């Protein structure tokens, strides 16, 4: 897989962050009107105006384009998640287009429901990122935005927090749970695992050092070496950022 393809999923994480900023500019301004004929729904949403209308238009376009992009990547690299992502997209779309028949005039509830679906999609994207990052990545020339490539720039930090950190935290928790079920003295190893989560903020060099430290400790312990295997692809991702 070439780096351009790999960067598509990184860019999808940045776009997702931008999508998540839009509901706050739209949902608080929703107005409702009670339907005389409740067969059409108890309430209907009145047309938006001003900035809220602009935000809804942007959200509708960006969300659908983003979902199509992620779905294409899933079909190529993680087909097991295609149906789950598609079902979530279909459930979330009416909350973007506002083609809804709400039972209550409650914009907060509508926003909460949309964010819930978006969070489910973020989780799928995070695991797609981890899966793709475990593959061999060639150094073909990439013509994408330079800010999406490389070192730990502000955009790359956003990518890390959006796409890598959730997977890292989940795998660290699983790693700790696995070790707790085994016999042996794992105090130093568990302390290092805690330090990895503490370092996962804005200091990538420190984070890489902690990841390498945990790998070294586990290389000296058979039980730990087995437990750490699911973490290795995540550590490889971090080493590339």
XYZ file of C-alpha atoms in Angstrom:
241
model
C 0.000 0.000 0.000
C 1.432 3.367 -0.969
C 1.638 6.290 1.431
C -0.942 8.273 -0.537
C -3.552 5.619 0.216
C -2.471 5.456 3.852
C -2.798 9.220 4.161
C -6.392 9.085 2.947
C -7.480 7.585 6.247
C -5.381 10.113 8.158
C -7.078 12.914 6.238
C -10.465 11.341 6.986
C -9.685 11.763 10.688
C -8.988 15.476 10.224
C -12.208 15.961 8.268
C -14.108 14.118 11.005
C -12.845 16.646 13.543
C -14.182 19.442 11.350
C -17.546 17.673 11.009
C -17.796 17.394 14.783
C -17.503 21.190 15.098
C -20.610 21.819 12.981
C -23.505 20.439 15.115
C -22.910 23.115 17.768
C -23.503 25.749 15.076
C -26.735 24.143 13.891
C -28.718 22.155 16.464
C -29.171 24.914 19.108
C -30.989 27.002 16.493
C -33.554 24.394 15.486
C -37.176 25.484 15.791
C -40.142 23.146 15.853
C -43.785 23.336 14.913
C -46.440 20.910 16.024
C -48.134 19.065 13.179
C -51.905 19.181 13.006
C -51.831 15.717 11.487
C -49.687 13.607 13.823
C -49.548 10.842 11.217
C -46.839 13.019 9.668
C -44.990 13.125 12.966
C -45.765 14.989 16.149
C -43.429 17.857 15.239
C -41.670 19.157 12.169
C -38.444 21.117 11.990
C -38.796 24.613 10.571
C -36.389 25.765 7.833
C -33.110 27.068 9.203
C -31.912 30.598 8.587
C -28.616 32.491 8.681
C -25.457 30.825 10.009
C -27.378 27.732 11.133
C -28.597 27.197 7.553
C -25.053 27.579 6.209
C -23.677 25.160 8.827
C -26.332 22.570 7.984
C -25.529 22.840 4.269
C -21.814 22.360 4.925
C -22.466 19.475 7.316
C -24.713 17.716 4.832
C -22.149 17.874 2.025
C -19.081 17.135 4.144
C -20.657 14.287 6.102
C -21.851 12.478 2.998
C -18.526 12.952 1.160
C -16.616 11.834 4.267
C -18.770 8.727 4.692
C -18.301 7.764 1.036
C -14.527 8.106 1.407
C -14.390 5.992 4.574
C -16.717 3.402 3.058
C -14.424 3.061 0.035
C -11.438 2.475 2.344
C -13.395 -0.063 4.381
C -14.423 -1.964 1.252
C -10.765 -2.220 0.234
C -9.084 -2.817 3.583
C -11.659 -3.818 6.202
C -14.740 -5.347 4.498
C -15.887 -6.916 7.786
C -16.881 -3.428 8.965
C -18.701 -2.285 5.810
C -22.211 -3.322 6.913
C -21.783 -1.837 10.391
C -20.535 1.469 9.003
C -23.288 1.573 6.359
C -26.037 0.911 8.901
C -24.711 3.649 11.171
C -24.469 6.078 8.250
C -28.063 5.427 7.227
C -29.225 5.977 10.812
C -27.256 9.223 11.157
C -28.057 10.808 7.781
C -31.594 12.042 8.652
C -30.068 13.969 11.569
C -27.805 15.728 9.070
C -30.379 16.461 6.386
C -33.005 17.116 9.092
C -35.490 14.925 7.256
C -36.927 13.880 10.600
C -40.282 13.570 12.300
C -39.268 14.140 15.931
C -41.566 13.079 18.744
C -40.383 15.928 20.951
C -39.260 19.499 20.290
C -35.836 18.834 21.754
C -32.797 19.915 19.736
C -30.389 18.639 22.412
C -31.747 15.117 22.048
C -31.353 15.248 18.272
C -27.775 16.477 18.588
C -26.963 13.774 21.160
C -28.330 11.050 18.872
C -26.310 12.260 15.882
C -23.110 12.487 17.945
C -23.739 8.945 19.190
C -23.814 7.636 15.618
C -20.789 9.735 14.683
C -18.867 8.287 17.641
C -19.651 4.771 16.424
C -18.248 5.720 13.025
C -15.154 7.241 14.663
C -14.496 3.935 16.426
C -14.694 2.044 13.119
C -12.349 4.589 11.527
C -9.873 4.183 14.400
C -9.695 0.437 13.900
C -9.405 0.868 10.131
C -6.433 3.167 10.750
C -4.799 0.570 12.987
C -5.402 -2.220 10.477
C -3.988 -0.241 7.545
C -0.992 0.861 9.581
C -0.025 -2.743 10.252
C 0.394 -3.249 6.493
C 3.565 -2.519 4.605
C 3.601 1.094 3.459
C 5.757 2.116 0.527
C 7.358 5.529 0.189
C 5.716 6.484 -3.097
C 5.465 10.204 -3.688
C 2.385 11.661 -2.073
C 0.582 14.579 -3.647
C -1.717 15.254 -0.719
C -1.628 18.361 1.456
C 1.820 18.606 3.061
C 0.284 19.240 6.465
C -1.205 15.749 6.401
C 2.170 14.122 5.838
C 4.749 13.850 8.470
C 6.285 14.975 11.565
C 4.131 15.679 14.596
C 2.603 18.920 13.273
C -0.644 20.292 14.727
C -2.631 18.401 12.094
C -0.749 15.179 12.785
C -1.442 15.648 16.489
C -5.139 15.934 15.651
C -4.866 12.755 13.587
C -3.178 10.981 16.486
C -5.868 12.017 18.952
C -8.675 11.145 16.552
C -7.471 7.897 15.013
C -4.642 6.404 17.067
C -5.131 7.382 20.696
C -8.508 5.598 21.112
C -7.005 2.356 19.782
C -3.871 2.786 21.929
C -5.917 3.285 25.087
C -8.147 0.276 24.334
C -5.180 -1.991 23.634
C -3.284 -0.805 26.733
C -6.355 -1.618 28.863
C -6.611 -5.060 27.245
C -2.878 -5.602 27.730
C -3.144 -4.782 31.447
C -6.178 -7.034 31.850
C -4.384 -9.935 30.144
C -1.353 -9.594 32.391
C -3.492 -9.416 35.524
C -4.758 -12.928 34.736
C -1.246 -14.373 34.536
C 1.225 -15.425 37.204
C 4.338 -13.335 37.605
C 5.722 -10.024 38.787
C 4.623 -7.460 36.217
C 4.913 -4.313 38.340
C 7.580 -2.603 36.191
C 5.742 -3.565 33.013
C 2.383 -2.253 34.268
C 4.045 0.960 35.459
C 5.488 1.448 31.958
C 2.041 0.827 30.432
C 0.626 3.576 32.654
C 3.420 5.913 31.552
C 2.474 5.316 27.904
C -1.064 6.551 28.524
C 0.329 9.535 30.449
C 2.678 10.391 27.565
C -0.069 10.185 24.935
C -0.707 13.937 24.962
C 1.539 16.163 22.866
C 5.057 14.757 23.312
C 5.555 12.220 20.550
C 9.267 11.621 21.240
C 8.484 10.754 24.854
C 5.615 8.522 23.747
C 7.810 6.645 21.261
C 10.471 6.131 23.962
C 7.881 4.719 26.367
C 6.499 2.374 23.692
C 10.002 1.143 22.908
C 10.662 0.727 26.622
C 7.605 -1.477 27.056
C 8.593 -3.580 24.050
C 12.049 -4.074 25.539
C 10.677 -5.107 28.930
C 8.262 -7.566 27.329
C 11.012 -9.083 25.176
C 12.542 -10.358 28.412
C 9.326 -11.997 29.655
C 7.531 -14.799 27.790
C 4.117 -14.049 29.314
C 4.420 -10.365 28.476
C 5.762 -11.014 24.990
C 2.567 -12.894 24.167
C 0.277 -10.267 25.737
C 1.878 -7.330 23.920
C 1.396 -8.676 20.370
C -1.859 -6.728 19.682
C -0.063 -3.518 20.700
C 2.813 -3.861 18.233
C 0.886 -2.544 15.164
C -0.226 0.482 17.209
C 3.369 1.146 18.329
C 4.437 0.908 14.668
C 1.858 3.573 13.757
C 3.189 5.920 16.435
C 6.756 5.361 15.256
C 5.778 6.548 11.757
C 4.129 9.788 12.844
